[in-house]
JSON list of C-alpha atoms in Angstrom, two decimals:
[
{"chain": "A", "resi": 34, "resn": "UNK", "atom": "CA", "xyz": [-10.09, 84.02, 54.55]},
{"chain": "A", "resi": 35, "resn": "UNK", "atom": "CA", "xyz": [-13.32, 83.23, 55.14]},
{"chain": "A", "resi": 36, "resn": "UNK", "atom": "CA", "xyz": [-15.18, 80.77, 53.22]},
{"chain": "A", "resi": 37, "resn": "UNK", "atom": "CA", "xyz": [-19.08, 80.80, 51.39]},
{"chain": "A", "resi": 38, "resn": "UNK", "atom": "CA", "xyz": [-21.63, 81.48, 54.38]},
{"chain": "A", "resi": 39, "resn": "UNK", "atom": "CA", "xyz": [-24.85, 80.79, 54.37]},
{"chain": "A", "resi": 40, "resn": "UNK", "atom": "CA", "xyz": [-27.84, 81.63, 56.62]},
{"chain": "A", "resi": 41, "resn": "UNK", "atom": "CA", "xyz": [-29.74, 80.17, 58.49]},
{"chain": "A", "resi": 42, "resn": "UNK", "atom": "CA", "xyz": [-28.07, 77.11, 59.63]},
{"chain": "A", "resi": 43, "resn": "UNK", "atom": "CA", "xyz": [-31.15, 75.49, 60.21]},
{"chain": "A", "resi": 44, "resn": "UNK", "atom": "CA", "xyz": [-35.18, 76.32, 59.89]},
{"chain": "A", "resi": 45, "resn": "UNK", "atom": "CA", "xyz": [-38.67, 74.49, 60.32]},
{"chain": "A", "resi": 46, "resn": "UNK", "atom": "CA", "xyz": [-41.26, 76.02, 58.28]},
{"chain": "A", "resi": 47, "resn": "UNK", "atom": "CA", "xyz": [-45.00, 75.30, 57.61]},
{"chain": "A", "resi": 48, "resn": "UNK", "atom": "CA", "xyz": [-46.58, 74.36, 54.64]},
{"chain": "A", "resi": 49, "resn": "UNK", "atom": "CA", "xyz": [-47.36, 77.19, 52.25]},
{"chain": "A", "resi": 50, "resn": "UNK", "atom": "CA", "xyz": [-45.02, 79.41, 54.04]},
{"chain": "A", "resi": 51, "resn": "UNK", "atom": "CA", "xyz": [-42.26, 81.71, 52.12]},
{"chain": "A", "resi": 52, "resn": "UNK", "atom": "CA", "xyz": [-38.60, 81.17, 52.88]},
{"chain": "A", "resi": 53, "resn": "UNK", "atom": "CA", "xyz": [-35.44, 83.13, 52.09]},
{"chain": "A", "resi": 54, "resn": "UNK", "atom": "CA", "xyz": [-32.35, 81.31, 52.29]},
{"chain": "A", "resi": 55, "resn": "UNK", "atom": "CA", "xyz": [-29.28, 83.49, 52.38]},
{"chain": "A", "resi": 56, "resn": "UNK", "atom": "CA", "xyz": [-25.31, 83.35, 50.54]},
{"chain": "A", "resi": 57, "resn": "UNK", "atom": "CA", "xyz": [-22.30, 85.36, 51.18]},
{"chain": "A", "resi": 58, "resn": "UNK", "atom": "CA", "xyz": [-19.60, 83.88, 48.59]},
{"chain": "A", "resi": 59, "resn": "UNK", "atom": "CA", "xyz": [-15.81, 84.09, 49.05]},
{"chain": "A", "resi": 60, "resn": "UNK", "atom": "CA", "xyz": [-14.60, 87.15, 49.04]},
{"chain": "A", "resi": 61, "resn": "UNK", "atom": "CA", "xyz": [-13.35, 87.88, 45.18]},
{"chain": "A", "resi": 62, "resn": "UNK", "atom": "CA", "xyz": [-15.69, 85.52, 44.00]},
{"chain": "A", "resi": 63, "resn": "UNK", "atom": "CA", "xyz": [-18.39, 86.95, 41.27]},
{"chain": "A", "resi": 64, "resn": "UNK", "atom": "CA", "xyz": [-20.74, 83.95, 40.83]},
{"chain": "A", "resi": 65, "resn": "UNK", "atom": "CA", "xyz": [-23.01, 82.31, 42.73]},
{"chain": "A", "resi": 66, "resn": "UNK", "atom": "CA", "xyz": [-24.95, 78.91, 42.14]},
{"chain": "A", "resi": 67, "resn": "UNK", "atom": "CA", "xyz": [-27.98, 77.40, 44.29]},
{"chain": "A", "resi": 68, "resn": "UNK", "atom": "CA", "xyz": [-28.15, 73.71, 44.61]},
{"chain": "A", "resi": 69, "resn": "UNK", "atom": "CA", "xyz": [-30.73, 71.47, 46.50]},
{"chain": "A", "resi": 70, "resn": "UNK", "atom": "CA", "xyz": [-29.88, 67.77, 48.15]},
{"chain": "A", "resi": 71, "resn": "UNK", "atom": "CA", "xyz": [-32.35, 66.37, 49.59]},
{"chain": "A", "resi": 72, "resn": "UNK", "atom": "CA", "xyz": [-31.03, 63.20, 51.93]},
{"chain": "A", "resi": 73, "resn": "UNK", "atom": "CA", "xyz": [-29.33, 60.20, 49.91]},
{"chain": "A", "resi": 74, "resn": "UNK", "atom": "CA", "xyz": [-28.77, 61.93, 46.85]},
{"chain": "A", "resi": 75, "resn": "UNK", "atom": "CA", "xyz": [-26.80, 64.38, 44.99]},
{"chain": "A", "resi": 76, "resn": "UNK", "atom": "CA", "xyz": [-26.51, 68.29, 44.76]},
{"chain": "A", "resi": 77, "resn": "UNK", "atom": "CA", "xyz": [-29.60, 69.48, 42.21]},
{"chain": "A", "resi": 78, "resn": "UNK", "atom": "CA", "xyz": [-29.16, 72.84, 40.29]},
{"chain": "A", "resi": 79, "resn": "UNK", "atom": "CA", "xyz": [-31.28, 75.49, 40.87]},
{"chain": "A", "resi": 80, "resn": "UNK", "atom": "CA", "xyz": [-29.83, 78.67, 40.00]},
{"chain": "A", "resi": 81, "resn": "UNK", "atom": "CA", "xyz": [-26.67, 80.07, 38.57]},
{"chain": "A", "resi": 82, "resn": "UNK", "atom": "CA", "xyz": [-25.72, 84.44, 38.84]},
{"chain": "A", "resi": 83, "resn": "UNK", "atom": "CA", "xyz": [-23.06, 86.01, 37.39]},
{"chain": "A", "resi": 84, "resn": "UNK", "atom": "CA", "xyz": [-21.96, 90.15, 37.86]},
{"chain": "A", "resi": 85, "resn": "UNK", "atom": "CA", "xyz": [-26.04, 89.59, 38.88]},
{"chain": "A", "resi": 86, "resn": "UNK", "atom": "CA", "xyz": [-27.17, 88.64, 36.14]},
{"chain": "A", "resi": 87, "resn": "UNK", "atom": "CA", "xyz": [-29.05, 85.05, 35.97]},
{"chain": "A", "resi": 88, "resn": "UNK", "atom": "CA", "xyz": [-26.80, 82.40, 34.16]},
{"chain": "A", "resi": 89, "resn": "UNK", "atom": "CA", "xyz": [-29.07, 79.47, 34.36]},
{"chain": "A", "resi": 90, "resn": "UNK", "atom": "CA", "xyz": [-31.86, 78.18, 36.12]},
{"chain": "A", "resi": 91, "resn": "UNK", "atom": "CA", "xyz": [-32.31, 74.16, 36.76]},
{"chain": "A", "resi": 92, "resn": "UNK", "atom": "CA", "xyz": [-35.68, 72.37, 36.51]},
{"chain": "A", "resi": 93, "resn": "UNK", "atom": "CA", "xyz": [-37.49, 74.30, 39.70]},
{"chain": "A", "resi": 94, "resn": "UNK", "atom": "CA", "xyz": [-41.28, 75.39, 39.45]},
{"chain": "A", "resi": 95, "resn": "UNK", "atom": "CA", "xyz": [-41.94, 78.95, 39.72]},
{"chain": "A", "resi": 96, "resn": "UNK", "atom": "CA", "xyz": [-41.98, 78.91, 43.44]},
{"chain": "A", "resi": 97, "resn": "UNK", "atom": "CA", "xyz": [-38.01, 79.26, 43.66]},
{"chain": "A", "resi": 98, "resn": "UNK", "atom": "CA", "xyz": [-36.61, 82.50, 42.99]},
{"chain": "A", "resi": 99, "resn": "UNK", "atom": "CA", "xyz": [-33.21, 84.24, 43.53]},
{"chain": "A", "resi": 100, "resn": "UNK", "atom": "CA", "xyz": [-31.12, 87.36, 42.88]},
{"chain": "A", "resi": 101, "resn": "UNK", "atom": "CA", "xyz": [-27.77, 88.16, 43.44]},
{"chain": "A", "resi": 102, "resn": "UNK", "atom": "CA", "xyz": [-26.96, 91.85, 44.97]},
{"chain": "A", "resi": 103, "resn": "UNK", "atom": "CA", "xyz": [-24.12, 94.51, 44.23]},
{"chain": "A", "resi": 104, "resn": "UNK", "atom": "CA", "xyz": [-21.91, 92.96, 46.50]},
{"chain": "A", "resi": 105, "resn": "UNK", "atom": "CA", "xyz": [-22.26, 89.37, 45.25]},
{"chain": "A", "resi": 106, "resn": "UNK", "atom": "CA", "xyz": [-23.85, 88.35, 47.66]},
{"chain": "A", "resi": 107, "resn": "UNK", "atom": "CA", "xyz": [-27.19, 86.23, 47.18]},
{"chain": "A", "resi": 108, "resn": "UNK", "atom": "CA", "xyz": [-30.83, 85.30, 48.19]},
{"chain": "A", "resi": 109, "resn": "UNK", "atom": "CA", "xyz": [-32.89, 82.28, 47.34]},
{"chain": "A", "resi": 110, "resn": "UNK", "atom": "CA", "xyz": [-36.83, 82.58, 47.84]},
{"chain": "A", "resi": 111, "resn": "UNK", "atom": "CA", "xyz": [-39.27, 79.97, 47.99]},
{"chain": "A", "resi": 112, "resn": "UNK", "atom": "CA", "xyz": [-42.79, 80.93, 47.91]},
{"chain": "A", "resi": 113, "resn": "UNK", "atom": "CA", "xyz": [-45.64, 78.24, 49.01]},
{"chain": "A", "resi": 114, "resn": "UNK", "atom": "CA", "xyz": [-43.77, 75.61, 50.90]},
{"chain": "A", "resi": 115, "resn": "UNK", "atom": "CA", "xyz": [-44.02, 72.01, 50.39]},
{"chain": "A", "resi": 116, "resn": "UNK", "atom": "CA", "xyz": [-43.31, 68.91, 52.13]},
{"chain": "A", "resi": 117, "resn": "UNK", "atom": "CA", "xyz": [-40.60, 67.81, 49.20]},
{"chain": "A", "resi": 118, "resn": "UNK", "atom": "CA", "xyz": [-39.16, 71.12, 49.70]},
{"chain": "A", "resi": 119, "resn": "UNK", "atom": "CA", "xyz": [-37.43, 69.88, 52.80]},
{"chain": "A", "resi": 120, "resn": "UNK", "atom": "CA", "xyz": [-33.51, 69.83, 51.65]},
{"chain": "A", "resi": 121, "resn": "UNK", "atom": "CA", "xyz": [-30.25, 71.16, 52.65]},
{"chain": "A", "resi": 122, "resn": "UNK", "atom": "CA", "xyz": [-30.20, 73.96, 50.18]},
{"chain": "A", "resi": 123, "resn": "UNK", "atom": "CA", "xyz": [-26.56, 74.68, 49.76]},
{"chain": "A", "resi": 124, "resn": "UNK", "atom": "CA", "xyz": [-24.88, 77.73, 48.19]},
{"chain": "A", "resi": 125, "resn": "UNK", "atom": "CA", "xyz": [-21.85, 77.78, 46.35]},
{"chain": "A", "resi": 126, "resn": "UNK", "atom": "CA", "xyz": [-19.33, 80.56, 44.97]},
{"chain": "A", "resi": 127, "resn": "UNK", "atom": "CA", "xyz": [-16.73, 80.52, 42.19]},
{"chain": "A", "resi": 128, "resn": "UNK", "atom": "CA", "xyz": [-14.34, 83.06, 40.64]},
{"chain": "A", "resi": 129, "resn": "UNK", "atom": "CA", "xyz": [-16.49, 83.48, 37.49]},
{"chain": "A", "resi": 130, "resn": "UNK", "atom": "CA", "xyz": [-19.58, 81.16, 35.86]},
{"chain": "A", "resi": 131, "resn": "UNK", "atom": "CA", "xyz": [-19.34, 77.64, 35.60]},
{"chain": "A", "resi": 132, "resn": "UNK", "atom": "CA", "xyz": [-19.15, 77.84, 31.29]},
{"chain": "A", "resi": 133, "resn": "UNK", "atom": "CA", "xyz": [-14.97, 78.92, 32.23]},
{"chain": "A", "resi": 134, "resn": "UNK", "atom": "CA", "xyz": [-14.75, 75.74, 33.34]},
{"chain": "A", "resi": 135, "resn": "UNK", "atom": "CA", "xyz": [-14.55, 77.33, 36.91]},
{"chain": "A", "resi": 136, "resn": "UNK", "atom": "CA", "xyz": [-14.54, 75.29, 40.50]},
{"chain": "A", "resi": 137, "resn": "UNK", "atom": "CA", "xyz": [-16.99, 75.36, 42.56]},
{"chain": "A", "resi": 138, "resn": "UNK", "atom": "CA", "xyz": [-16.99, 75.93, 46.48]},
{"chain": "A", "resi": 139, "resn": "UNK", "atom": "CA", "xyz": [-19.65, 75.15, 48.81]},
{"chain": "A", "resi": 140, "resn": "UNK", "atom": "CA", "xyz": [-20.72, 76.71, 51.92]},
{"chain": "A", "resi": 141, "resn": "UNK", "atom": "CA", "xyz": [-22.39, 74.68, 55.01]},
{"chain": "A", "resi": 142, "resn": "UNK", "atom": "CA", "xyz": [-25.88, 75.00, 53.65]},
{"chain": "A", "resi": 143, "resn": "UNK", "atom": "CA", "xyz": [-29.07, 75.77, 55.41]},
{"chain": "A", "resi": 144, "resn": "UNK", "atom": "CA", "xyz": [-31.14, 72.60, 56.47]},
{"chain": "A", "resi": 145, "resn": "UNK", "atom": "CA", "xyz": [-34.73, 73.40, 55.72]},
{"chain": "A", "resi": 146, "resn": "UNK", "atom": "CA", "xyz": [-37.73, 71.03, 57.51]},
{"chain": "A", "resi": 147, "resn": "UNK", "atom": "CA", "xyz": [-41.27, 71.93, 56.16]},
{"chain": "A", "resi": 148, "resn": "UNK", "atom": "CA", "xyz": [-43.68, 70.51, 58.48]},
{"chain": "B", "resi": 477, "resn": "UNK", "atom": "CA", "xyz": [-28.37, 67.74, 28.82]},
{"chain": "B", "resi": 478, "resn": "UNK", "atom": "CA", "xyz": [-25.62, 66.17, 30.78]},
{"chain": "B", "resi": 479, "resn": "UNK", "atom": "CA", "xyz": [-26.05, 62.74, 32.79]},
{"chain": "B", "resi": 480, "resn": "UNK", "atom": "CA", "xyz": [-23.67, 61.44, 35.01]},
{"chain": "B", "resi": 481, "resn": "UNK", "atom": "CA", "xyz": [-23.74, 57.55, 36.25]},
{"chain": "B", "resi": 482, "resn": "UNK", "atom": "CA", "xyz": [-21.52, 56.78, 39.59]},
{"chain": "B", "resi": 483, "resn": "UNK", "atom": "CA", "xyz": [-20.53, 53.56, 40.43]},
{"chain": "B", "resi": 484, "resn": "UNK", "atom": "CA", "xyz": [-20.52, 51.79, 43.25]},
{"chain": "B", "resi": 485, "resn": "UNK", "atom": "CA", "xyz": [-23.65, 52.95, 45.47]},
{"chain": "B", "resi": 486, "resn": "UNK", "atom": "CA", "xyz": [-21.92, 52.11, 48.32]},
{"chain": "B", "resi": 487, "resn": "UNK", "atom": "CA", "xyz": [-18.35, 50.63, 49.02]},
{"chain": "B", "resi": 488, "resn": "UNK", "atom": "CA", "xyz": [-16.84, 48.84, 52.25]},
{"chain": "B", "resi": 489, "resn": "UNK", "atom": "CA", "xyz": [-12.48, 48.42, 52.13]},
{"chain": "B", "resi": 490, "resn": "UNK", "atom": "CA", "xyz": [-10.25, 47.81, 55.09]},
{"chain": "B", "resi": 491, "resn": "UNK", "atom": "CA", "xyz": [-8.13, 50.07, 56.26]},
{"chain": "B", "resi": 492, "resn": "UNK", "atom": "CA", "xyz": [-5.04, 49.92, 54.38]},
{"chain": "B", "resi": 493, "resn": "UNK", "atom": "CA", "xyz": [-6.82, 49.00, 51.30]},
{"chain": "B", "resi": 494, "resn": "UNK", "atom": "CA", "xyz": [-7.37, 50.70, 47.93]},
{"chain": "B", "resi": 495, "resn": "UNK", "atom": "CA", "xyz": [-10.79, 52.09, 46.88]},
{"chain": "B", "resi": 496, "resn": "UNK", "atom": "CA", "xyz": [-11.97, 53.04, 43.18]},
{"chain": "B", "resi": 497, "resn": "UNK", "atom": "CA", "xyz": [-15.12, 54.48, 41.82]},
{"chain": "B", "resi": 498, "resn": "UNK", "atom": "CA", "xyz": [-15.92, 55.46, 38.39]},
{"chain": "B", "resi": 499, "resn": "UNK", "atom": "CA", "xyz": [-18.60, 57.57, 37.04]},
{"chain": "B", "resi": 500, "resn": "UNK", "atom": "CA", "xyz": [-19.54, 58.29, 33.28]},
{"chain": "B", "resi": 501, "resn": "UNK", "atom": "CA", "xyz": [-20.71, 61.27, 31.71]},
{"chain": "B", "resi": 502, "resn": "UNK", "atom": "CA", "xyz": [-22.72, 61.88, 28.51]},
{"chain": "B", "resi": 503, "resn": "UNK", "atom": "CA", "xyz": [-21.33, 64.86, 26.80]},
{"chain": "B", "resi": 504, "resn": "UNK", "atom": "CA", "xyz": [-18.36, 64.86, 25.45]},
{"chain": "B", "resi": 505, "resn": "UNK", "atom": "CA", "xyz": [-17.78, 68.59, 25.25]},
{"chain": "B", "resi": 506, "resn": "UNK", "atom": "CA", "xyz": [-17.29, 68.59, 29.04]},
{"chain": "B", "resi": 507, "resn": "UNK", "atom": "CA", "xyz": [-13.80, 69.23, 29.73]},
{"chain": "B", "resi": 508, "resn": "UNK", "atom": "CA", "xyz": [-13.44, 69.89, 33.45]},
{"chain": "B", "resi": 509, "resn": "UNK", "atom": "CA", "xyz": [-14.61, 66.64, 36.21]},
{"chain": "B", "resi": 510, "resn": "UNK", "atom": "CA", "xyz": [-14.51, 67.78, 40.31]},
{"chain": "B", "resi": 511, "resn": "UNK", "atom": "CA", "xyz": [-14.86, 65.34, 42.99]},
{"chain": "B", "resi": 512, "resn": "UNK", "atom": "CA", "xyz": [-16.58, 66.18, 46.26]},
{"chain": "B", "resi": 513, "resn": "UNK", "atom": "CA", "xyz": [-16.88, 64.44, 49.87]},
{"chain": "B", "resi": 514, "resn": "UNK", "atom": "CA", "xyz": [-19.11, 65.00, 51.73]},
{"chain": "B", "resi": 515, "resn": "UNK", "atom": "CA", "xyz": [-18.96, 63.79, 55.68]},
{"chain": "B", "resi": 516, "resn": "UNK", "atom": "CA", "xyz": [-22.17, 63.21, 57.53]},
{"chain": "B", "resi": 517, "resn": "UNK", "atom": "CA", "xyz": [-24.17, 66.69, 58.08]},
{"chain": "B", "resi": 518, "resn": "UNK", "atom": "CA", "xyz": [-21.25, 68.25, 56.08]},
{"chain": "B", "resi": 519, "resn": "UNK", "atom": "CA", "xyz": [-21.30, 70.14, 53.24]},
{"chain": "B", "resi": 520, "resn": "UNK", "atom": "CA", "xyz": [-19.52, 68.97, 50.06]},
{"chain": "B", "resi": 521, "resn": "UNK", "atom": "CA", "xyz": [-15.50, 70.15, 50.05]},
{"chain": "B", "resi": 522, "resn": "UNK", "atom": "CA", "xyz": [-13.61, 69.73, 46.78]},
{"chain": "B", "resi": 523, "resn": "UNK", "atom": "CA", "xyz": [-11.17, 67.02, 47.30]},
{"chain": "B", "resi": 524, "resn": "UNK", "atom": "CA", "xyz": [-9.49, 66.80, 43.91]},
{"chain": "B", "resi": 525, "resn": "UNK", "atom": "CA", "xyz": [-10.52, 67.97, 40.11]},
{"chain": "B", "resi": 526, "resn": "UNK", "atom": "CA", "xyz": [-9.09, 66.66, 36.30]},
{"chain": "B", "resi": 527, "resn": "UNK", "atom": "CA", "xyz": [-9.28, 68.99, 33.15]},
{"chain": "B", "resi": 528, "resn": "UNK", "atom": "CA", "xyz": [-9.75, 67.00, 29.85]},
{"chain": "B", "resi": 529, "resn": "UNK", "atom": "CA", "xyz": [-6.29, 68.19, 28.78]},
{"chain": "B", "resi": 530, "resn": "UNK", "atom": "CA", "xyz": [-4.85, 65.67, 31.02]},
{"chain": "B", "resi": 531, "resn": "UNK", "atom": "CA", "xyz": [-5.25, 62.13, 31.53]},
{"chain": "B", "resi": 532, "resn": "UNK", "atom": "CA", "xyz": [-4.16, 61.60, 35.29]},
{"chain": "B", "resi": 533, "resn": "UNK", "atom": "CA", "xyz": [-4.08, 63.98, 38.43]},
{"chain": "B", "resi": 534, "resn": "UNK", "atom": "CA", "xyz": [-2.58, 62.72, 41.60]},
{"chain": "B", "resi": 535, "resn": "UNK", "atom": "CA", "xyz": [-2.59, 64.64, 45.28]},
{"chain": "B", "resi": 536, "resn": "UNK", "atom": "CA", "xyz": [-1.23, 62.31, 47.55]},
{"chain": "B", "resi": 537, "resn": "UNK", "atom": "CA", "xyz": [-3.09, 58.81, 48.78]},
{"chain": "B", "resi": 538, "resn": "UNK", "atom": "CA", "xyz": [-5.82, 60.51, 45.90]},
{"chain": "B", "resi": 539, "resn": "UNK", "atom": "CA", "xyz": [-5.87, 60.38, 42.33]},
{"chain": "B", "resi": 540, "resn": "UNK", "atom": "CA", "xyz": [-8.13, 61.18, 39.63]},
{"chain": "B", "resi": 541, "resn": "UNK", "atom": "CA", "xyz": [-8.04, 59.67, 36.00]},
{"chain": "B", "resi": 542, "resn": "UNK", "atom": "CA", "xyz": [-9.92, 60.16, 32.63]},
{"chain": "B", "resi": 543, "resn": "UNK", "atom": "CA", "xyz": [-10.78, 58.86, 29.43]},
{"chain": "B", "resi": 544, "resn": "UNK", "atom": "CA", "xyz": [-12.41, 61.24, 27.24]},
{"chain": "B", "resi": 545, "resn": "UNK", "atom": "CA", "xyz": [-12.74, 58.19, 24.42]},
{"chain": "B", "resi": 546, "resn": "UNK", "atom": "CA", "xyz": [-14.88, 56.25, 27.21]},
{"chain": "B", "resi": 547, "resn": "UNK", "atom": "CA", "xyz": [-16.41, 59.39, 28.66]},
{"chain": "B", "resi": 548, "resn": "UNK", "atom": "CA", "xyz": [-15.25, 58.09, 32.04]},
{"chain": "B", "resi": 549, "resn": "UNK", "atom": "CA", "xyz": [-13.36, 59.10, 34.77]},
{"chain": "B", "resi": 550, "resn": "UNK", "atom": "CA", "xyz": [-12.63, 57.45, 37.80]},
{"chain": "B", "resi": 551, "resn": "UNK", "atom": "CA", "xyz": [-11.53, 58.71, 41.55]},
{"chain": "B", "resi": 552, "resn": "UNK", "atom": "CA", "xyz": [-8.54, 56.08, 43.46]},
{"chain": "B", "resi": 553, "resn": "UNK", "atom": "CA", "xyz": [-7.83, 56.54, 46.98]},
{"chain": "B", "resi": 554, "resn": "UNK", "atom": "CA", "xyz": [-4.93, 54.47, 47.93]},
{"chain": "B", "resi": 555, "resn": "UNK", "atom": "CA", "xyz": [-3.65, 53.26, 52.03]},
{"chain": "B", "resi": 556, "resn": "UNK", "atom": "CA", "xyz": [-7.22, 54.45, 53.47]},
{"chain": "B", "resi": 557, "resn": "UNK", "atom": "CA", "xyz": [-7.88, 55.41, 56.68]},
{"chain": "B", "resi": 558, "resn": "UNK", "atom": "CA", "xyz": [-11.26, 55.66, 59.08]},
{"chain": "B", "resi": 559, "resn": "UNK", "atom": "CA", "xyz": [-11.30, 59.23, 58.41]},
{"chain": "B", "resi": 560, "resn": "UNK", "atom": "CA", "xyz": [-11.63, 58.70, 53.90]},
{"chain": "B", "resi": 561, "resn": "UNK", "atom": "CA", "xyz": [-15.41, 57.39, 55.25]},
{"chain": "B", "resi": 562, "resn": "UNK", "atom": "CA", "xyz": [-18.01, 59.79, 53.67]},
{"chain": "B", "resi": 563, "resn": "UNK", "atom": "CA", "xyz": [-20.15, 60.09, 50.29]},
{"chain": "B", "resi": 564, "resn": "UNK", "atom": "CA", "xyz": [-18.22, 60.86, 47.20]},
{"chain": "B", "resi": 565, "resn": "UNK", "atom": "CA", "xyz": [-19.72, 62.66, 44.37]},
{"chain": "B", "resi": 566, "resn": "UNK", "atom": "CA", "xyz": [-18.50, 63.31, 41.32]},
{"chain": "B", "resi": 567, "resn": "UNK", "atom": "CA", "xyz": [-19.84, 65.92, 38.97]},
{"chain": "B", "resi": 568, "resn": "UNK", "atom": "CA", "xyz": [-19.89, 67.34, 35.33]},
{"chain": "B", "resi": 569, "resn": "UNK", "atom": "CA", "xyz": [-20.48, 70.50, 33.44]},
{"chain": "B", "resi": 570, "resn": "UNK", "atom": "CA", "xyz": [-24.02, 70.88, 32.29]},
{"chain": "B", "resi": 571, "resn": "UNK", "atom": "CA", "xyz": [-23.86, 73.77, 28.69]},
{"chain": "B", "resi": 572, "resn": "UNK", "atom": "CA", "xyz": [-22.08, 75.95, 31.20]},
{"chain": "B", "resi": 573, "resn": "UNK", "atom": "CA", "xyz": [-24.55, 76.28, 33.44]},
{"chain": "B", "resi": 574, "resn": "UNK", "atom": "CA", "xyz": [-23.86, 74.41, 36.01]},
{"chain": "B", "resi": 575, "resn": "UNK", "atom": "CA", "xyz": [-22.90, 71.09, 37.25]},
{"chain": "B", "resi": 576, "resn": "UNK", "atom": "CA", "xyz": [-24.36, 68.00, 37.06]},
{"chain": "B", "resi": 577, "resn": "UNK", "atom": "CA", "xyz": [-23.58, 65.25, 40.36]},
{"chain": "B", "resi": 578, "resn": "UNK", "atom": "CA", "xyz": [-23.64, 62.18, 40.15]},
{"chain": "B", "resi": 579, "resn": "UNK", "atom": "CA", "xyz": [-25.85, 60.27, 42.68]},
{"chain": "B", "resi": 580, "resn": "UNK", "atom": "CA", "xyz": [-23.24, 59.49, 44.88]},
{"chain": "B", "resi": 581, "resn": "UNK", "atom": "CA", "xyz": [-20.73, 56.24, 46.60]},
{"chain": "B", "resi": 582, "resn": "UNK", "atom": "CA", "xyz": [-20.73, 55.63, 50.49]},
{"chain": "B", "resi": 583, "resn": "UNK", "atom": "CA", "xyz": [-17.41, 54.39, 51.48]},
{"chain": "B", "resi": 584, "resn": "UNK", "atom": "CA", "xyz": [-17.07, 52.61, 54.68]},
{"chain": "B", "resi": 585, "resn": "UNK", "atom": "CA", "xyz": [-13.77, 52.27, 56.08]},
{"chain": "B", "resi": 586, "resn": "UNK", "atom": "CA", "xyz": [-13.32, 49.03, 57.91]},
{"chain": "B", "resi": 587, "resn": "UNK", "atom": "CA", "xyz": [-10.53, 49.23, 60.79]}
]
């Protein structure tokens, strides 16, 4: 079975550019969370979707956006790059949302350099 | 919301040798504690996970246990090898949301 994917792998952007980030989640799976780690530290929460509906939302500025389609599958958008914006932005997937107590299963991420 | 503290930063054993690290969580609603580990330009793979209805969890050289009194819960990894080298997080449920990681522990596994 395959697992989460996520593309791209890797991307260089400029500054005040617009990235889309992209998430397939295990097949089966209805929810899908977005998480940024930038180098040294942990996973930070950025979004949560459920049957694609928005679940939660972490402590992003307006510049981050995301939707999740029919097929469970998901995009994160960021509008108006910034230097601190360089991360490995890393999807993850889980049978239903996160309030059922459910685990959560990450995909390889997509490294993202804004120069 | 939720805060989780991990303990050690970073944490060098020899091979052969026993490892521990504990983290402690805020809100003592949350009832379900992953564990993550993460290898260098890897993404984070579930290694084992502890539900408060239970105090211990064991999967081999790993174990998990929990004190819900303490708000703690702590990850062992007995006999380890080279290959138990990576980042360890440990994470928490944030109002449902999502989860909440802890900043991570390097272990270094000395041959």
């Amino acid at each position: 079975d395959a697992g989460v994917t996520q593309s791209p792998t890797h991307l260089i952007k400029t500054r005040g550019q617009h990235v889309t980030l992209r998430c397939s989640p295990i097949s089966g799976h209805k929810s899908v969370s977005w998480y940024q780690q930038v180098l040294g530290q942990g996973p930070q929460f950025i979004f949560q979707y459920y049957e694609k509906e928005e679940r939660g939302r972490g402590n992003f500025p307006d510049r981050f956006s995301a939707r999740q389609f029919p097929n469970y599958s998901s995009e994160l958008n960021v509008n108006a790059l910034l230097l601190g914006d360089s991360a490995l932005y890393l999807c993850a997937s889980s049978t239903g949302p996160t309030s059922s107590g459910n685990t959560i299963y990450f995909g390889e991420g997509s490294w993202l350099t804004v120069v | 919301g939720e805060n989780v503290e991990q303990h050690p930063s970073t944490l060098s054993v020899q091979e052969g040798d026993s490892a521990v690290i504990k983290c402690t969580y805020s809100d003592s609603a949350s009832n379900y504690f992953p564990w993550y580990k993460q290898e260098l330009g890897k993404r984070p793979q579930l290694i084992i996970d502890i539900r408060s209805n239970v105090g211990e969890k064991k999967d081999q050289r790993i174990a998990v246990t929990l004190n819900k009194t303490a708000k703690h819960f702590s990850l062992h990894i007995t006999e380890t090898q080279p290959e138990d080298s990576a980042v360890y997080f440990c994470a928490a449920p944030n109002y449902g949301q999502n989860f909440v990681f802890g900043p991570g522990t390097r272990l270094s596994v000395l041959p």
